[in-house]
XYZ file of C-alpha atoms in Angstrom:
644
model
C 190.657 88.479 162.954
C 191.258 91.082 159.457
C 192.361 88.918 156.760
C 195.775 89.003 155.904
C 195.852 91.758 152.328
C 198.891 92.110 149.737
C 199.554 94.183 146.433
C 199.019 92.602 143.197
C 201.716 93.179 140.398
C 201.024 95.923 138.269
C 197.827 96.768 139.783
C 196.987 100.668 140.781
C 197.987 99.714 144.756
C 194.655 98.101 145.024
C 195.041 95.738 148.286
C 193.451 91.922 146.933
C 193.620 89.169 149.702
C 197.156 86.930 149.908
C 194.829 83.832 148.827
C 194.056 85.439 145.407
C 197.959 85.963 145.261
C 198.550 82.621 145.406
C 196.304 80.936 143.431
C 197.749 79.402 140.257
C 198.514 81.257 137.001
C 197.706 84.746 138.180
C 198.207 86.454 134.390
C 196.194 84.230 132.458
C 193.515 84.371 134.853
C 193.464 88.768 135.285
C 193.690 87.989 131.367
C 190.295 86.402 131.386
C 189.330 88.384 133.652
C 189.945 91.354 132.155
C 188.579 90.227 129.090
C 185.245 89.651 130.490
C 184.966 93.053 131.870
C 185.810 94.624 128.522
C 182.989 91.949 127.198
C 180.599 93.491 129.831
C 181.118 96.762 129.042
C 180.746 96.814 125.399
C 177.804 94.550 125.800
C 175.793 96.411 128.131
C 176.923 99.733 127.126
C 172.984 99.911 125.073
C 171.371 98.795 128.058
C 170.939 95.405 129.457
C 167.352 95.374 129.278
C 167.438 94.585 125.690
C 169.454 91.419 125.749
C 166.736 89.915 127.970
C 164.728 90.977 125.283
C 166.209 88.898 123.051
C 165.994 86.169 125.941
C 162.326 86.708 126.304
C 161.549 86.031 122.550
C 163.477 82.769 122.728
C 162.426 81.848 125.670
C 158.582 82.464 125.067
C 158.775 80.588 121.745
C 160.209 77.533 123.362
C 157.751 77.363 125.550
C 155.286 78.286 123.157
C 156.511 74.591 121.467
C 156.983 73.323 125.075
C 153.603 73.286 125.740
C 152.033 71.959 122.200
C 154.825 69.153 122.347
C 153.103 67.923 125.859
C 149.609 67.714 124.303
C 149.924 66.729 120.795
C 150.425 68.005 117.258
C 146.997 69.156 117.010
C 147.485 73.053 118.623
C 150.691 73.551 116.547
C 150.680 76.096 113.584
C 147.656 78.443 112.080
C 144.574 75.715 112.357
C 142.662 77.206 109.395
C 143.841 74.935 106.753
C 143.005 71.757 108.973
C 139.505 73.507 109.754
C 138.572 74.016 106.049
C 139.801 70.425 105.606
C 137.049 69.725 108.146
C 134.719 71.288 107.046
C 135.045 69.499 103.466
C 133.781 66.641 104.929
C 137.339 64.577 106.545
C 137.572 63.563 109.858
C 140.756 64.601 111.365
C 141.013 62.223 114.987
C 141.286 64.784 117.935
C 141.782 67.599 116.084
C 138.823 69.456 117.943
C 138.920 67.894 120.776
C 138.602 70.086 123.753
C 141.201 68.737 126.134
C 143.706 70.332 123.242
C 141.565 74.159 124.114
C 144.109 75.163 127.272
C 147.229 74.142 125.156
C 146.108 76.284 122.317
C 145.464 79.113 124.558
C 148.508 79.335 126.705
C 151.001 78.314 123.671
C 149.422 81.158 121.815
C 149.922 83.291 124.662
C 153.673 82.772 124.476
C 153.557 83.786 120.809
C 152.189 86.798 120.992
C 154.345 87.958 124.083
C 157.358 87.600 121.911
C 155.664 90.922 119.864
C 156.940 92.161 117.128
C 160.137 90.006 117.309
C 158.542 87.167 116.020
C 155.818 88.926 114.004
C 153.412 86.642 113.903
C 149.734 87.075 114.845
C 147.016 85.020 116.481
C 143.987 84.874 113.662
C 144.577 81.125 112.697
C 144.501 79.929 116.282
C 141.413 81.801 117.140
C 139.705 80.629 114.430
C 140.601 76.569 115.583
C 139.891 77.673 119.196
C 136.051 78.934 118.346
C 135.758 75.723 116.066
C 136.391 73.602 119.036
C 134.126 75.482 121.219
C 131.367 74.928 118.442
C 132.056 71.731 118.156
C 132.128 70.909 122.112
C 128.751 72.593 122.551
C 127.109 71.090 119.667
C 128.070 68.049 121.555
C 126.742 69.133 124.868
C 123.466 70.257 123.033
C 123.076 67.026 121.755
C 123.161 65.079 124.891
C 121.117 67.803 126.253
C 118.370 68.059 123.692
C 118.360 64.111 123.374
C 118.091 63.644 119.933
C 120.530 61.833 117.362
C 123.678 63.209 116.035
C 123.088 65.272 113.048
C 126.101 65.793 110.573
C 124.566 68.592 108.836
C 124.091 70.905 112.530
C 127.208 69.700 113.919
C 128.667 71.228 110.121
C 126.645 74.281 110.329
C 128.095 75.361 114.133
C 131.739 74.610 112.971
C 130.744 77.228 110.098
C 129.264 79.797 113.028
C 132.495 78.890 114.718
C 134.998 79.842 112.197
C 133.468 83.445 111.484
C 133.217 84.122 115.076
C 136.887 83.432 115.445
C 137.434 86.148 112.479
C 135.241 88.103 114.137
C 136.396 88.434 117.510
C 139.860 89.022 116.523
C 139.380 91.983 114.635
C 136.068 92.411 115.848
C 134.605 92.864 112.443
C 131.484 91.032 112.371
C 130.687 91.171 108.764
C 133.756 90.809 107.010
C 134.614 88.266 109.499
C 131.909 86.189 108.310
C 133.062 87.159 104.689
C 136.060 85.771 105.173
C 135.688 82.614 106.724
C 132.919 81.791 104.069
C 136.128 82.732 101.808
C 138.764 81.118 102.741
C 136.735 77.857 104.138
C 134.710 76.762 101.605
C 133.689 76.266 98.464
C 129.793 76.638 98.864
C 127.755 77.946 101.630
C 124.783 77.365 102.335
C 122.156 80.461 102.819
C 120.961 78.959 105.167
C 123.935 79.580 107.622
C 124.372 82.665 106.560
C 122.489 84.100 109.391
C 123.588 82.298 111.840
C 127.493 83.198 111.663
C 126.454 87.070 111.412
C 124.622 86.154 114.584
C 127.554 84.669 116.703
C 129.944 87.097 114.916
C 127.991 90.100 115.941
C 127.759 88.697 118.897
C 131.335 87.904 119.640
C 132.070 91.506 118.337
C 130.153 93.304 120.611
C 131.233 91.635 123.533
C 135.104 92.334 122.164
C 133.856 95.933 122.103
C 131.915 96.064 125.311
C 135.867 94.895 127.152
C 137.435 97.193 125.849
C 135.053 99.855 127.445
C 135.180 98.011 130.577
C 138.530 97.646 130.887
C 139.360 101.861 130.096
C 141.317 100.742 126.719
C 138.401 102.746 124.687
C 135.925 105.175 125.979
C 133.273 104.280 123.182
C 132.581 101.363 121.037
C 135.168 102.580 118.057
C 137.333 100.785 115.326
C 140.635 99.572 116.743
C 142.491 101.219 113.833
C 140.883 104.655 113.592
C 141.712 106.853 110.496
C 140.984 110.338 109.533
C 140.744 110.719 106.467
C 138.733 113.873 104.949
C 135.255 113.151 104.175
C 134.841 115.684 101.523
C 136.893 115.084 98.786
C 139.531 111.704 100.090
C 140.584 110.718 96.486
C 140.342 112.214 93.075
C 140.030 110.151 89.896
C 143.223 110.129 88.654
C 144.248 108.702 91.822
C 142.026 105.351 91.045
C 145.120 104.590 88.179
C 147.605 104.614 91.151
C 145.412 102.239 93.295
C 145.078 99.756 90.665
C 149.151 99.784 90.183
C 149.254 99.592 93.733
C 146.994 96.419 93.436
C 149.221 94.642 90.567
C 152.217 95.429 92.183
C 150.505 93.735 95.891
C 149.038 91.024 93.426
C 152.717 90.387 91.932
C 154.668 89.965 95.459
C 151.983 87.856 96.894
C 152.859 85.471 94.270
C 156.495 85.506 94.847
C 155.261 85.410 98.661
C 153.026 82.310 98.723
C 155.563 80.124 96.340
C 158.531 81.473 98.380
C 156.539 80.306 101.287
C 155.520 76.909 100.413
C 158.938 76.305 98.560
C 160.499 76.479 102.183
C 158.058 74.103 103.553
C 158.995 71.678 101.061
C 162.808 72.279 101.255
C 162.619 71.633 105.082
C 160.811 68.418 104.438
C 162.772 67.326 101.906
C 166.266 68.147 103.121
C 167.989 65.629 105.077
C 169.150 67.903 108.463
C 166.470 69.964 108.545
C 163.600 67.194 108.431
C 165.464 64.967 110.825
C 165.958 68.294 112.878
C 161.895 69.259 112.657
C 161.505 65.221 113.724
C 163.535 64.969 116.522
C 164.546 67.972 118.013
C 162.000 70.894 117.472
C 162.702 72.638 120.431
C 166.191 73.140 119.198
C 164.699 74.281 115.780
C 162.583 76.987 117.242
C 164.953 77.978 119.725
C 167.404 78.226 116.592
C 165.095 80.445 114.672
C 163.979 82.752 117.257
C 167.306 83.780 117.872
C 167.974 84.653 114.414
C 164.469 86.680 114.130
C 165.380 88.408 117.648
C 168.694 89.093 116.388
C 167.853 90.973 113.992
C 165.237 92.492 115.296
C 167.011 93.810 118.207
C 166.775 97.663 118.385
C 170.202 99.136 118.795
C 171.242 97.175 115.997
C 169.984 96.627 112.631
C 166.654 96.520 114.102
C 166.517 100.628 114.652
C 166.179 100.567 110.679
C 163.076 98.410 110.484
C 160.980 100.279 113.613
C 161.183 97.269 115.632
C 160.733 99.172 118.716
C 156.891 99.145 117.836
C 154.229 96.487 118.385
C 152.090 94.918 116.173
C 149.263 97.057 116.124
C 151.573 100.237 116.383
C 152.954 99.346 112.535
C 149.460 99.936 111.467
C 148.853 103.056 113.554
C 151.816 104.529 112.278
C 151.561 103.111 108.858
C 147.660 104.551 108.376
C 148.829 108.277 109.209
C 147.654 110.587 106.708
C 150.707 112.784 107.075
C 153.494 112.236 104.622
C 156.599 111.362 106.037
C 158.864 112.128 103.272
C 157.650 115.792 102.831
C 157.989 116.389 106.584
C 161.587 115.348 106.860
C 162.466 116.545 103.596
C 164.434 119.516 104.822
C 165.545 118.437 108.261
C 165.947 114.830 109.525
C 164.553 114.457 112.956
C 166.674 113.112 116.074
C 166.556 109.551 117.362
C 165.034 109.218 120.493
C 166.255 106.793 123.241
C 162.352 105.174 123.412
C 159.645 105.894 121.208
C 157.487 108.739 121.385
C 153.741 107.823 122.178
C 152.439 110.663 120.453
C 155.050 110.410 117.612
C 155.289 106.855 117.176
C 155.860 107.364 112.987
C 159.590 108.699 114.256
C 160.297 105.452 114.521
C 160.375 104.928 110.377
C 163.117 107.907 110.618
C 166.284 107.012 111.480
C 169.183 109.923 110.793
C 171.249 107.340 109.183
C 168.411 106.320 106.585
C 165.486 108.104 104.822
C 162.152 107.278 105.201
C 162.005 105.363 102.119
C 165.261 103.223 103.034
C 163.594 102.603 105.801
C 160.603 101.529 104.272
C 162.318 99.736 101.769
C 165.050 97.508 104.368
C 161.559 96.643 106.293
C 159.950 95.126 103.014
C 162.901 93.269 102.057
C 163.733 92.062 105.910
C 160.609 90.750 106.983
C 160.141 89.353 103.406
C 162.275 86.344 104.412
C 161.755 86.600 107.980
C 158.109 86.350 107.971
C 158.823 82.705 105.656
C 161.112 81.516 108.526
C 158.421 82.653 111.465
C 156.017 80.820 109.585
C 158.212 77.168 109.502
C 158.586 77.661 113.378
C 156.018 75.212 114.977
C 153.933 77.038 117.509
C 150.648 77.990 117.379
C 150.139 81.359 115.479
C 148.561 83.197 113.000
C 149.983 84.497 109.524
C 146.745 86.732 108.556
C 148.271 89.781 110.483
C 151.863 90.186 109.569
C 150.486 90.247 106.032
C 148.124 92.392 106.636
C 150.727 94.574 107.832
C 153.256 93.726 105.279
C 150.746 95.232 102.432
C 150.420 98.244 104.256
C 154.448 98.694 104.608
C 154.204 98.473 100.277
C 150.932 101.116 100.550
C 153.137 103.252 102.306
C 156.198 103.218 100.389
C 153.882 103.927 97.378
C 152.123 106.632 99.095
C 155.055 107.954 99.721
C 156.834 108.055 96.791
C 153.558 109.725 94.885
C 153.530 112.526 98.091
C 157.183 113.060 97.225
C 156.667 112.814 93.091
C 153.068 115.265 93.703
C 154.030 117.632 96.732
C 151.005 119.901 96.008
C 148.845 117.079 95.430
C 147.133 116.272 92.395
C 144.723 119.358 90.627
C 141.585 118.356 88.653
C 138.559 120.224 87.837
C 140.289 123.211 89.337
C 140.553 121.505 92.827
C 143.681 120.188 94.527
C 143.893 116.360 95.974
C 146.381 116.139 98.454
C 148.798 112.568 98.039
C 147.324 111.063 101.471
C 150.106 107.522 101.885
C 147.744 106.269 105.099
C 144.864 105.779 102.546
C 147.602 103.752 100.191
C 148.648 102.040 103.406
C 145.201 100.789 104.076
C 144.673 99.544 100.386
C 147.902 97.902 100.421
C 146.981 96.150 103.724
C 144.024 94.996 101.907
C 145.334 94.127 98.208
C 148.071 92.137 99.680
C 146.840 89.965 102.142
C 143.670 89.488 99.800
C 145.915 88.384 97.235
C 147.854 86.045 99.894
C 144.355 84.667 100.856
C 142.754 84.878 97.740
C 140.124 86.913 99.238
C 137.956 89.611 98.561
C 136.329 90.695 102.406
C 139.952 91.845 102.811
C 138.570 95.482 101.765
C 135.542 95.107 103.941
C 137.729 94.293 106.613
C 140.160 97.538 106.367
C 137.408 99.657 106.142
C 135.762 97.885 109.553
C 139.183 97.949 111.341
C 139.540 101.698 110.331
C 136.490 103.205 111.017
C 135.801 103.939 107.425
C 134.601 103.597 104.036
C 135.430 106.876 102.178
C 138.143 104.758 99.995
C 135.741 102.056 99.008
C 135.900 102.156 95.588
C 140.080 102.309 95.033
C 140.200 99.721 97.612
C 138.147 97.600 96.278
C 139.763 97.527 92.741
C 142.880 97.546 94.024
C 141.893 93.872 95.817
C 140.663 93.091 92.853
C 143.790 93.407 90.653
C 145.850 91.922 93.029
C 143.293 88.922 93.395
C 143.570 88.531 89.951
C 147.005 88.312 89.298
C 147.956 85.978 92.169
C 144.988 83.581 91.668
C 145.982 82.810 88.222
C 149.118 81.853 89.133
C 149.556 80.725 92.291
C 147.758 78.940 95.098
C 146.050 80.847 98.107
C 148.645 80.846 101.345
C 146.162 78.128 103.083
C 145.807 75.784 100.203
C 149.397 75.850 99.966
C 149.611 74.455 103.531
C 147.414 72.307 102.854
C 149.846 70.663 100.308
C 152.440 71.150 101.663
C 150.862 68.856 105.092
C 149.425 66.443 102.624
C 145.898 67.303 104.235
C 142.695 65.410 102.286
C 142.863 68.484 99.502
C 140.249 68.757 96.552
C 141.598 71.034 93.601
C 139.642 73.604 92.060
C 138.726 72.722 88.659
C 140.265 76.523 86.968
C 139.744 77.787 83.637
C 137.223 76.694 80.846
C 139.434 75.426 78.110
C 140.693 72.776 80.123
C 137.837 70.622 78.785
C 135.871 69.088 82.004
C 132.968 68.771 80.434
C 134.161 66.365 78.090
C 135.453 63.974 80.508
C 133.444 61.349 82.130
C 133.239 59.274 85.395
C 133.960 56.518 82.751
C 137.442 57.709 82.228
C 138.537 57.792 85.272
C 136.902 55.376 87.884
C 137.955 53.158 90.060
C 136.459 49.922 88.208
C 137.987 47.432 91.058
C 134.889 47.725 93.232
C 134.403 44.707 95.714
C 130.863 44.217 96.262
C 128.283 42.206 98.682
C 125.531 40.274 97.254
C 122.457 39.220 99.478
C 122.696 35.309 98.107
C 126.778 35.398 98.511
C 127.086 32.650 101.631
C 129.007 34.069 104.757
C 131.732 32.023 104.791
C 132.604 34.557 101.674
C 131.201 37.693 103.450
C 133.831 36.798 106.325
C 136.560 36.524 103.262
C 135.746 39.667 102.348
C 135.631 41.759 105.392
C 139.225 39.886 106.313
C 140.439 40.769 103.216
C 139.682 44.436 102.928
C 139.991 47.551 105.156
C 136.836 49.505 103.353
C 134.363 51.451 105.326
C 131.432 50.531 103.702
C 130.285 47.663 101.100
C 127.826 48.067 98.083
C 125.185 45.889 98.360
C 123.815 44.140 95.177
C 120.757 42.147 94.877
C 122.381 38.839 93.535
C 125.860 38.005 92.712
C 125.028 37.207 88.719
C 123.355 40.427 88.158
C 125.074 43.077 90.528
C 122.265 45.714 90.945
C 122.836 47.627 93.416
C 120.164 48.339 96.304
C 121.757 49.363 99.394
C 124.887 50.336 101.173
C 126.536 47.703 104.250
C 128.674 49.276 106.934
C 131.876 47.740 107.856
C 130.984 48.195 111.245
C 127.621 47.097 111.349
C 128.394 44.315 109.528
C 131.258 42.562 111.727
C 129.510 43.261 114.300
C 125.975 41.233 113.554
C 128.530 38.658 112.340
C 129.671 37.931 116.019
C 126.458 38.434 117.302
C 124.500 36.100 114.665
C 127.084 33.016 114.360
C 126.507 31.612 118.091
C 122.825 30.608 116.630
C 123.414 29.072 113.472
C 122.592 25.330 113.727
C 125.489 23.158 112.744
C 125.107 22.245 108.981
C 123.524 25.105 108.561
C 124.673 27.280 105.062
C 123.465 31.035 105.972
C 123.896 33.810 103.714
C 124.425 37.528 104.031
C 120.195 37.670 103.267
C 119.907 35.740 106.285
C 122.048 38.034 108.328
C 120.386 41.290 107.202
C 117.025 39.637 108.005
C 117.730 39.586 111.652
C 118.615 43.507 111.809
C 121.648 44.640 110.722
C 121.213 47.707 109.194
C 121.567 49.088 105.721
C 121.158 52.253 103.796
C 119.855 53.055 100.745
C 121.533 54.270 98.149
C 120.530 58.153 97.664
C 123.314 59.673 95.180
C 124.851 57.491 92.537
C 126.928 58.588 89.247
C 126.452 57.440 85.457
C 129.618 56.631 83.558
C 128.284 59.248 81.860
C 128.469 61.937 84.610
C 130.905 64.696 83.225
C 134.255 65.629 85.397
C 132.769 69.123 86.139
C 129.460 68.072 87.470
C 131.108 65.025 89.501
C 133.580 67.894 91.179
C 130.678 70.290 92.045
C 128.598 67.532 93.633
C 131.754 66.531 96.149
C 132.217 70.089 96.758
C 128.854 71.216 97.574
C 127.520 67.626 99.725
C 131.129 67.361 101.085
C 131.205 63.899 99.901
C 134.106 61.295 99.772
C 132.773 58.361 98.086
C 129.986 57.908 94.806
C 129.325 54.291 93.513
C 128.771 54.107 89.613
C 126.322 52.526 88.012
C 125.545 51.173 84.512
C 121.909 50.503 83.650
C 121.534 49.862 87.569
C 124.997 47.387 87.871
C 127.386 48.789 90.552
C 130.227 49.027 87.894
C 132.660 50.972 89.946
C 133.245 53.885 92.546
C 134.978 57.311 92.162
C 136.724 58.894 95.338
C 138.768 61.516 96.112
C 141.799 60.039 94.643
C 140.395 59.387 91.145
C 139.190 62.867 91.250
C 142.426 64.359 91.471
C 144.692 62.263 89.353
C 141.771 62.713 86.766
C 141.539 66.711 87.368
C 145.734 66.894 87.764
C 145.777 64.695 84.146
C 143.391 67.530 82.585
C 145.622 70.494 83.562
C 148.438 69.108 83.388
C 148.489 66.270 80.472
C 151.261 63.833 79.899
C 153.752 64.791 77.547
C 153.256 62.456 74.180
C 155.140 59.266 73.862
């Protein structure tokens, strides 16, 4: 039977069924309706495709957090300032435990399908995912081999680890080491040395050796690969312009890093948004990948920041040796409706902007934006978008001098063409350097680019940014590091702060509760109630407190319940009585003098990793200096109390 049809009022004699005719409100809902349609239209009129763009990048970074909030805090954020904390010497529970591996892996995943929206990288991660590996088989070689746990091998593959995570990411074998050796630690022992180029070489080749395999390269080649002229790629005036380039990288890194970890405090310390980071972090991510896809999003203000291109096209397009601004000087080129493969640097020339507002929008834009990425918490890694930051200021330098020098610089009777891919790469290199407070930063842009002919202005251009943002500010990991309230030893910096001068007698912990062999256990078991310590000093009698020995906690309850079933009633034993039958002690092999200066009590817990030193006078265990004296005594030397 055909359904029964009528006219609607005012419509173009389009036949709608009587039921629609006689549902209530007809107006008000062909209002709405009507509305929607005009909502469809202008919404889709750039393509639908990009708003599930936008969807994807929201939708990737909650599960990103999705994922890390079903296994633990442990895989969230970069991982490199919780490794170096590691490898200091602190114990951080689970941290590398391997169960935490497949979390790591597929919430990093997430991150980096979001691309350029989020602009974040994956360095950090890889670097806590190779620790764990190194850690995991230095465990499995241990049961294998049979032999004891060893602290100082166990340290000495987490070192191996780190650089091969550098490594394999980049897959820059030496700089990689470089910079893990950098940014993790202090001192390093020589004796390691080899063995992280080994794993790092290693892990490079086989990154190599995929790419090959998998058609992505035809040869083993840099993944960034320049062409700049061999013959003449700089002239010497230019080396002036590098090192301005440097102090002007070295001068934003500093607004960078204390932007940065003035944001993580702010979020901590404001009421809504630490209650928001506590209790609903899915909302919080959610919340600020919409405002980073937002803006990202191509037809709109995105088209003015090239966010149609990937990661690793910025830097393709950012090292070109051709000038932009000279070869849209006189015409401005079209906007295509998707990028150009083999004209990717279109994408920094929009019709409605120059190159160098273009340039300019993307420095200020992702300024702030990169902050906010960085306060999201997923696992991901901040080494990149720096990386490519610097070169976005390199190229807007090298631009400007192409434009300012459009014959290139003449001296000696030779002319030096104004080449803004080589000011690219030292940018890339002088500002995350500076970020890092780094120096393999150079070696690393010359590895990642295939080569070396700008060795020199690259290298002093790190240099002068280095210089200006270490004396001012904190590198972008320690800052974490204080921001997370992670076990953190200070650098002692400068030498007219007076650290020499300053002695362990100044500022030691003199309440030191020790363990004498004669003291009877009914005051041992006092003790151990009474205190949470890890280990006790043991002194050879309770009148003259010399000290012979270390007790640990451990060791010590436990021959206490093993020892007081067979103690005859009546009887008075002693802690003498209870080391006699086997629990173990160790001697003391490092003590400090109240006399020990500041500065050579700070190298010593730097270079043995060390957390606690007992302090002796003429052989009495007089007291014990630990992190926390070390600080408040090194924060009361740079910082001194205003006068009463």
């Amino acid at each position: 039977m055909e359904e029964i049809v009528g006219l609607r009022e005012g419509s173009p004699r389009k036949p709608v069924p009587l039921q629609e005719l006689w549902r209530p409100c007809p107006r008000i809902r062909r209002n709405i309706q009507g509305s929607l349609e005009w909502l469809k239209e202008r919404l889709f009129r750039v393509g639908e495709d990009w708003y599930f763009l936008v969807a994807l990048g929201v939708l990737m970074a909650l599960i990103s957090y999705a994922m890390n909030f079903a296994i633990g805090r442990v895989v969230r954020g970069s991982g490199i300032p919780e490794v170096k904390t590691i490898l200091t010497g602190v114990i951080l529970e689970d941290y590398l435990d391997i169960k935490n591996f497949g979390a790591k892996v597929v919430g990093l995943s997430c991150t980096l399908a979001t691309g350029s929206t989020i602009f974040l990288g994956k360095l950090g991660p890889f670097v806590h995912l190779s620790v764990m590996i190194a850690a995991y088989l230095g465990r499995v070689r241990t049961k294998t081999v049979g032999e004891p746990e060893n602290k100082t091998k166990e340290m000495e593959l987490l070192a191996a680890g780190a650089a091969v995570g550098v490594a394999t990411v980049f897959a820059a074998p030496i700089s990689g080491v470089l910079f893990s050796i950098e940014v993790m630690s202090s001192h390093f022992s020589v004796w390691d040395y080899w063995r992280g180029f080994f794993a790092a070489t290693c892990g490079a080749f086989m990154f190599h050796l995929l790419a090959v395999f998998n058609s992505e390269q035809e040869t083993i080649t840099s993944i960034y690969k320049t062409s700049f002229p061999v013959d003449i790629p700089f002239d010497l005036p230019e080396i002036f312009f590098f090192v301005a380039l440097g102090a002007i990288c070295g001068i934003l890194s500093c607004g960078y890093n204390y932007c940065q970890r003035t944001s993580l405090f702010f979020l901590k310390a404001n009421g809504f948004t630490s209650k928001l980071l506590a209790t609903s972090k899915p909302l919080y991510s959610a919340l600020a990948a919409v405002v980073l896809a937002s803006i990202t999003y191509p037809p709109g203000v995105g088209r003015f920041m090239a966010s149609r291109l990937s990661m690793s096209e910025y830097l393709e397009t950012l090292f070109d040796n051709n000038s932009w601004a000279l070869m849209t000087k006189n015409s401005s080129p079209p906007w295509s409706a998707e990028p150009d493969p083999q004209n990717l640097w279109l994408e920094w020339c929009h019709p409605q902007m120059t190159v160098f507002g273009t340039l300019v929008f993307f420095l200020v834009m992702k300024f702030w934006m990169l902050i906010l990425a960085t306060t999201i918490p997923i696992p991901a890694g901040y080494f990149l978008p720096i990386f490519v930051y610097g070169a976005a200021i390199g190229r807007l330098f090298g631009e400007v001098l192409s434009l300012a020098f459009p014959e290139g610089i003449v001296a000696g009777g030779k002319v030096s063409p104004i080449m803004p891919g080589a000011y690219a790469l030292a940018g890339a290199a002088a500002f995350s350097g500076a970020v890092t407070h780094t120096l393999s930063t150079a070696l690393l842009a010359f590895e990642v680019s295939g080569q070396i002919v700008h060795a020199l202005p690259v290298l002093m251009a790190v240099l002068a940014a280095n210089a200006i943002c270490q004396s001012y500010q904190p590198s972008f990991y320690d800052g974490t590091i204080i921001v997370k309230k992670l076990p953190y030893l200070p650098w002692i910096r400068g030498r007219k702060i007076g650290s020499h001068l300053v002695t362990v007698g100044h500022f030691m912990n003199c309440t030191l509760t020790t363990l004498a062999k004669d003291m009877p256990l009914e005051e041992v078991i006092k003790v151990v109630i009474s205190t949470d310590v890890t280990q006790y000093p043991l002194v050879e009698t309770t009148e003259s407190q010399v000290l012979v020995g270390i007790v640990k906690r451990t060791h010590l309850v436990q021959s206490l319940h093993t020892d007081s079933a067979s103690w005859a009633p009546g009887q008075q034993p002693c802690l003498q009585d209870i080391l006699a039958n086997g629990c173990p002690t160790q001697p003391v092999t490092l003590q400090l003098s109240t006399e020990t200066s500041l500065h050579e009590t700070h190298n010593l817990f730097e270079l043995l990793n060390l957390q606690l030193l007992f302090v002796t006078s003429r052989g009495r265990a007089v007291g014990s200096v630990s992190w926390v004296e070390l600080k408040k005594a090194i924060s009361t030397l740079t910082n001194p109390p205003a006068p009463k």
